[in-house]
C-alpha positions as protocol buffer text, in pm:
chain_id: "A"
residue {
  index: 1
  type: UNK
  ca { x: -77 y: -1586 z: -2579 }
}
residue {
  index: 2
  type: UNK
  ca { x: -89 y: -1269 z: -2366 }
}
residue {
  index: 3
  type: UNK
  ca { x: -220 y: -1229 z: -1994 }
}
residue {
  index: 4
  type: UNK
  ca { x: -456 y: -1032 z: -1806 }
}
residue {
  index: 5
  type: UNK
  ca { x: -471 y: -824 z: -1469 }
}
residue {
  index: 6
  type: UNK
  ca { x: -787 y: -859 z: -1310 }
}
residue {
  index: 7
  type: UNK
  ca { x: -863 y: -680 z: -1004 }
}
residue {
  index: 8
  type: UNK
  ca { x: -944 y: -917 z: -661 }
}
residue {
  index: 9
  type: UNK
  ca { x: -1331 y: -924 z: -674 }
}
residue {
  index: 10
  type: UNK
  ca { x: -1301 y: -1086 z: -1031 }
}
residue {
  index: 11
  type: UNK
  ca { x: -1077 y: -1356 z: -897 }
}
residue {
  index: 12
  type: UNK
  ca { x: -1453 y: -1617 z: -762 }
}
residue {
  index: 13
  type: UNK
  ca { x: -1612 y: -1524 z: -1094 }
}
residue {
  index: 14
  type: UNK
  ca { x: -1310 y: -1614 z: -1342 }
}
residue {
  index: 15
  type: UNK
  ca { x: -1223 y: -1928 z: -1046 }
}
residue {
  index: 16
  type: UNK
  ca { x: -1586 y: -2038 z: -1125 }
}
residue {
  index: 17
  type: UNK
  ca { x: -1620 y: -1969 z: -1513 }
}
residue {
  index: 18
  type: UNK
  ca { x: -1291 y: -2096 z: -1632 }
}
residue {
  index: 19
  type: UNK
  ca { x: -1202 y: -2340 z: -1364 }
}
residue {
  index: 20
  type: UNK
  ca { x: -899 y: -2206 z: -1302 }
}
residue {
  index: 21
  type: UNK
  ca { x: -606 y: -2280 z: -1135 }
}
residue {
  index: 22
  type: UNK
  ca { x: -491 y: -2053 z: -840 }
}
residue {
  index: 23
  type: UNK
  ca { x: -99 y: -1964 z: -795 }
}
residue {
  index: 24
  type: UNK
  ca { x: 52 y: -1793 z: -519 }
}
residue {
  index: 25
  type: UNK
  ca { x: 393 y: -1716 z: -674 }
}
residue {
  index: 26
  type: UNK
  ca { x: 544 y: -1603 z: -346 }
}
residue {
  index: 27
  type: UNK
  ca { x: 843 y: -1777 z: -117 }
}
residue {
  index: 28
  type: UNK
  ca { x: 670 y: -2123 z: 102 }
}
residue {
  index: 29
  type: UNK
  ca { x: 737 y: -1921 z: 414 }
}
residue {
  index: 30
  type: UNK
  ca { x: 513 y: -1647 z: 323 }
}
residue {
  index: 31
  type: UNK
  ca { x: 267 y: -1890 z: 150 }
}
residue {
  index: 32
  type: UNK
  ca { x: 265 y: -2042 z: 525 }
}
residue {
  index: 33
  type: UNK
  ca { x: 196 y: -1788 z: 697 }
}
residue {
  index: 34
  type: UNK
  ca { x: -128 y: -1683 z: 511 }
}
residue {
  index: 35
  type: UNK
  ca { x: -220 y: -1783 z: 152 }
}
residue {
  index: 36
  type: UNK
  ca { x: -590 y: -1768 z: -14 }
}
residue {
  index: 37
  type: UNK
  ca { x: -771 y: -2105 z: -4 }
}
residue {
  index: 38
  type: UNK
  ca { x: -730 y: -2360 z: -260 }
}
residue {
  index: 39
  type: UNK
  ca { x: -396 y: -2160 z: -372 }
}
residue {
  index: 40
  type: UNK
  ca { x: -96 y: -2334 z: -503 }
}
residue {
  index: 41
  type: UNK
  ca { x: 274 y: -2224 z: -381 }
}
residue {
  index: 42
  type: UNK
  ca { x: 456 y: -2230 z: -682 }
}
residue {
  index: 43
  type: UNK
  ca { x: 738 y: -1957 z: -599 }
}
residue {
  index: 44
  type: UNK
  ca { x: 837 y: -1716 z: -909 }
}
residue {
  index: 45
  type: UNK
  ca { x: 1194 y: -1809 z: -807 }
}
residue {
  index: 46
  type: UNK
  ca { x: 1164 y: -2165 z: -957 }
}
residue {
  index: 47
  type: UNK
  ca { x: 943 y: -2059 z: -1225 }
}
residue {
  index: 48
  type: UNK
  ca { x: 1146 y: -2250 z: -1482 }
}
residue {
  index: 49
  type: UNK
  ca { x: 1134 y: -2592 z: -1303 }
}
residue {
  index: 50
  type: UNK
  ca { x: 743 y: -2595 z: -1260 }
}
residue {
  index: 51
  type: UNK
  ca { x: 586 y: -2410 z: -1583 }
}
residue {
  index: 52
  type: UNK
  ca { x: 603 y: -2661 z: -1859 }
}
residue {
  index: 53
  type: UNK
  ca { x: 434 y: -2879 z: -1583 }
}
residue {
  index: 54
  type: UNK
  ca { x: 123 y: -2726 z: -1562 }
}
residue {
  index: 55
  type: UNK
  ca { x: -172 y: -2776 z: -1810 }
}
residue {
  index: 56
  type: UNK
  ca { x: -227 y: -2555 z: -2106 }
}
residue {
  index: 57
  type: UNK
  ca { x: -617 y: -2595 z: -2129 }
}
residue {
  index: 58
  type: UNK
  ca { x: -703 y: -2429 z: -1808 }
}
residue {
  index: 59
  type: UNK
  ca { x: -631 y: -2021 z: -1699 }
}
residue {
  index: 60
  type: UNK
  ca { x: -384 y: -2002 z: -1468 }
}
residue {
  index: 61
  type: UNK
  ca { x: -428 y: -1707 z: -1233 }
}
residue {
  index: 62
  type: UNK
  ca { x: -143 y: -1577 z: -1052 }
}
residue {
  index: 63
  type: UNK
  ca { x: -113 y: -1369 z: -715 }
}
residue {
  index: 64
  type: UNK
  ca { x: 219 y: -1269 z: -504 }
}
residue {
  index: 65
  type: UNK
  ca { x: 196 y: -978 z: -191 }
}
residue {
  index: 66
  type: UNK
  ca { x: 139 y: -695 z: -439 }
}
residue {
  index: 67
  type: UNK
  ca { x: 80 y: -751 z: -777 }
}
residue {
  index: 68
  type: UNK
  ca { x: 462 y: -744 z: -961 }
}
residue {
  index: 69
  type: UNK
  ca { x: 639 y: -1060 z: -908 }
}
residue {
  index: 70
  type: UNK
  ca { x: 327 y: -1226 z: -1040 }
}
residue {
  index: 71
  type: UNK
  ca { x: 323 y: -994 z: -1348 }
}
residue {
  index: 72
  type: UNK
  ca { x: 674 y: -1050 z: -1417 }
}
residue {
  index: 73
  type: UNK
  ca { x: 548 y: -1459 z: -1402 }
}
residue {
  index: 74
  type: UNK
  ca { x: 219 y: -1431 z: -1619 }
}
residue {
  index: 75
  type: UNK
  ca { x: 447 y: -1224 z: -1869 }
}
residue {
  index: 76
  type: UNK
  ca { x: 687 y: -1524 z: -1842 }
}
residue {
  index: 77
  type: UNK
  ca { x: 399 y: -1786 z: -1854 }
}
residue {
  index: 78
  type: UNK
  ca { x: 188 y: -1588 z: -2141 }
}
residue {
  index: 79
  type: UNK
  ca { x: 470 y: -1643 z: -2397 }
}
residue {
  index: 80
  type: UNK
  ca { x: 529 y: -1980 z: -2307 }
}
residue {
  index: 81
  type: UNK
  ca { x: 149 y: -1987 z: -2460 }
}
residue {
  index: 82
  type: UNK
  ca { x: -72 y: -2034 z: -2097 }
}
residue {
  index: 83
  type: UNK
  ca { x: -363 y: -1838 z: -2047 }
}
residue {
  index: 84
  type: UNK
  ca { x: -257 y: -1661 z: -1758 }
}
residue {
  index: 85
  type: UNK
  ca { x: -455 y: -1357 z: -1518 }
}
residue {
  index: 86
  type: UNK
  ca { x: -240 y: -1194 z: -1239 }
}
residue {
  index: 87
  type: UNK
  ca { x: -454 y: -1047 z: -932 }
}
residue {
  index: 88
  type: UNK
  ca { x: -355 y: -613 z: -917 }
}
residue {
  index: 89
  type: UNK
  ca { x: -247 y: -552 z: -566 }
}
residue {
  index: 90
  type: UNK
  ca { x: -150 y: -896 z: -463 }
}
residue {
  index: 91
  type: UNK
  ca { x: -236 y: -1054 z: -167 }
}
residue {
  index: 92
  type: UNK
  ca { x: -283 y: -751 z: 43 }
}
residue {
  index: 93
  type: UNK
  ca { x: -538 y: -612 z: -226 }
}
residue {
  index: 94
  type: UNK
  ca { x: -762 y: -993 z: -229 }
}
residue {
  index: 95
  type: UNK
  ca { x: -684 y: -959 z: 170 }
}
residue {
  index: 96
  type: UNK
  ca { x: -896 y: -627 z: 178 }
}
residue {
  index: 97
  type: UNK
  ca { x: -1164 y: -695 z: -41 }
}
residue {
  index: 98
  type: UNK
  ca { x: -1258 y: -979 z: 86 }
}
């Protein structure tokens, strides 16, 4: 399977449509200090210990501070077969158009 980019304002709608499951790939100290609701801290740095945990039959949609540690992860995730979405401009991009 392959993943998408989707820009921030797309993130509610595919949340909503897909019921997907929202993954802030960055370090727990960053996470901490701010993080998008209902967003799981699964840092990219660990990626191998938490993937093959997650289910297969719902989208996982990625986001880190600026959109390329989470594309390096939905690459990752997307041949591992997931359905996977990664947010362009990270965090500071949902942050904005919000």
């Amino acid at each position: 399977m392959t993943f998408y980019t989707i820009h921030p304002r797309e993130l509610e709608d595919i949340m909503r449509r897909k019921h997907g499951i929202l993954i802030d790939v960055r370090e727990a100290d960053s996470y901490r200090e701010y993080h998008y609701p209902n967003a799981r801290n699964l840092p990219y740095e660990k990626i191998d210990q938490w993937m093959h945990r997650l289910p297969k039959n719902r989208p996982l949609v990625l986001y880190c501070d600026y959109g390329s540690t989470s594309l390096l992860a939905a690459r990752k995730l997307g041949r591992e077969g997931y359905e996977v979405y990664t947010i362009v401009g990270g965090i500071k991009a949902m942050r904005t158009s919000d």
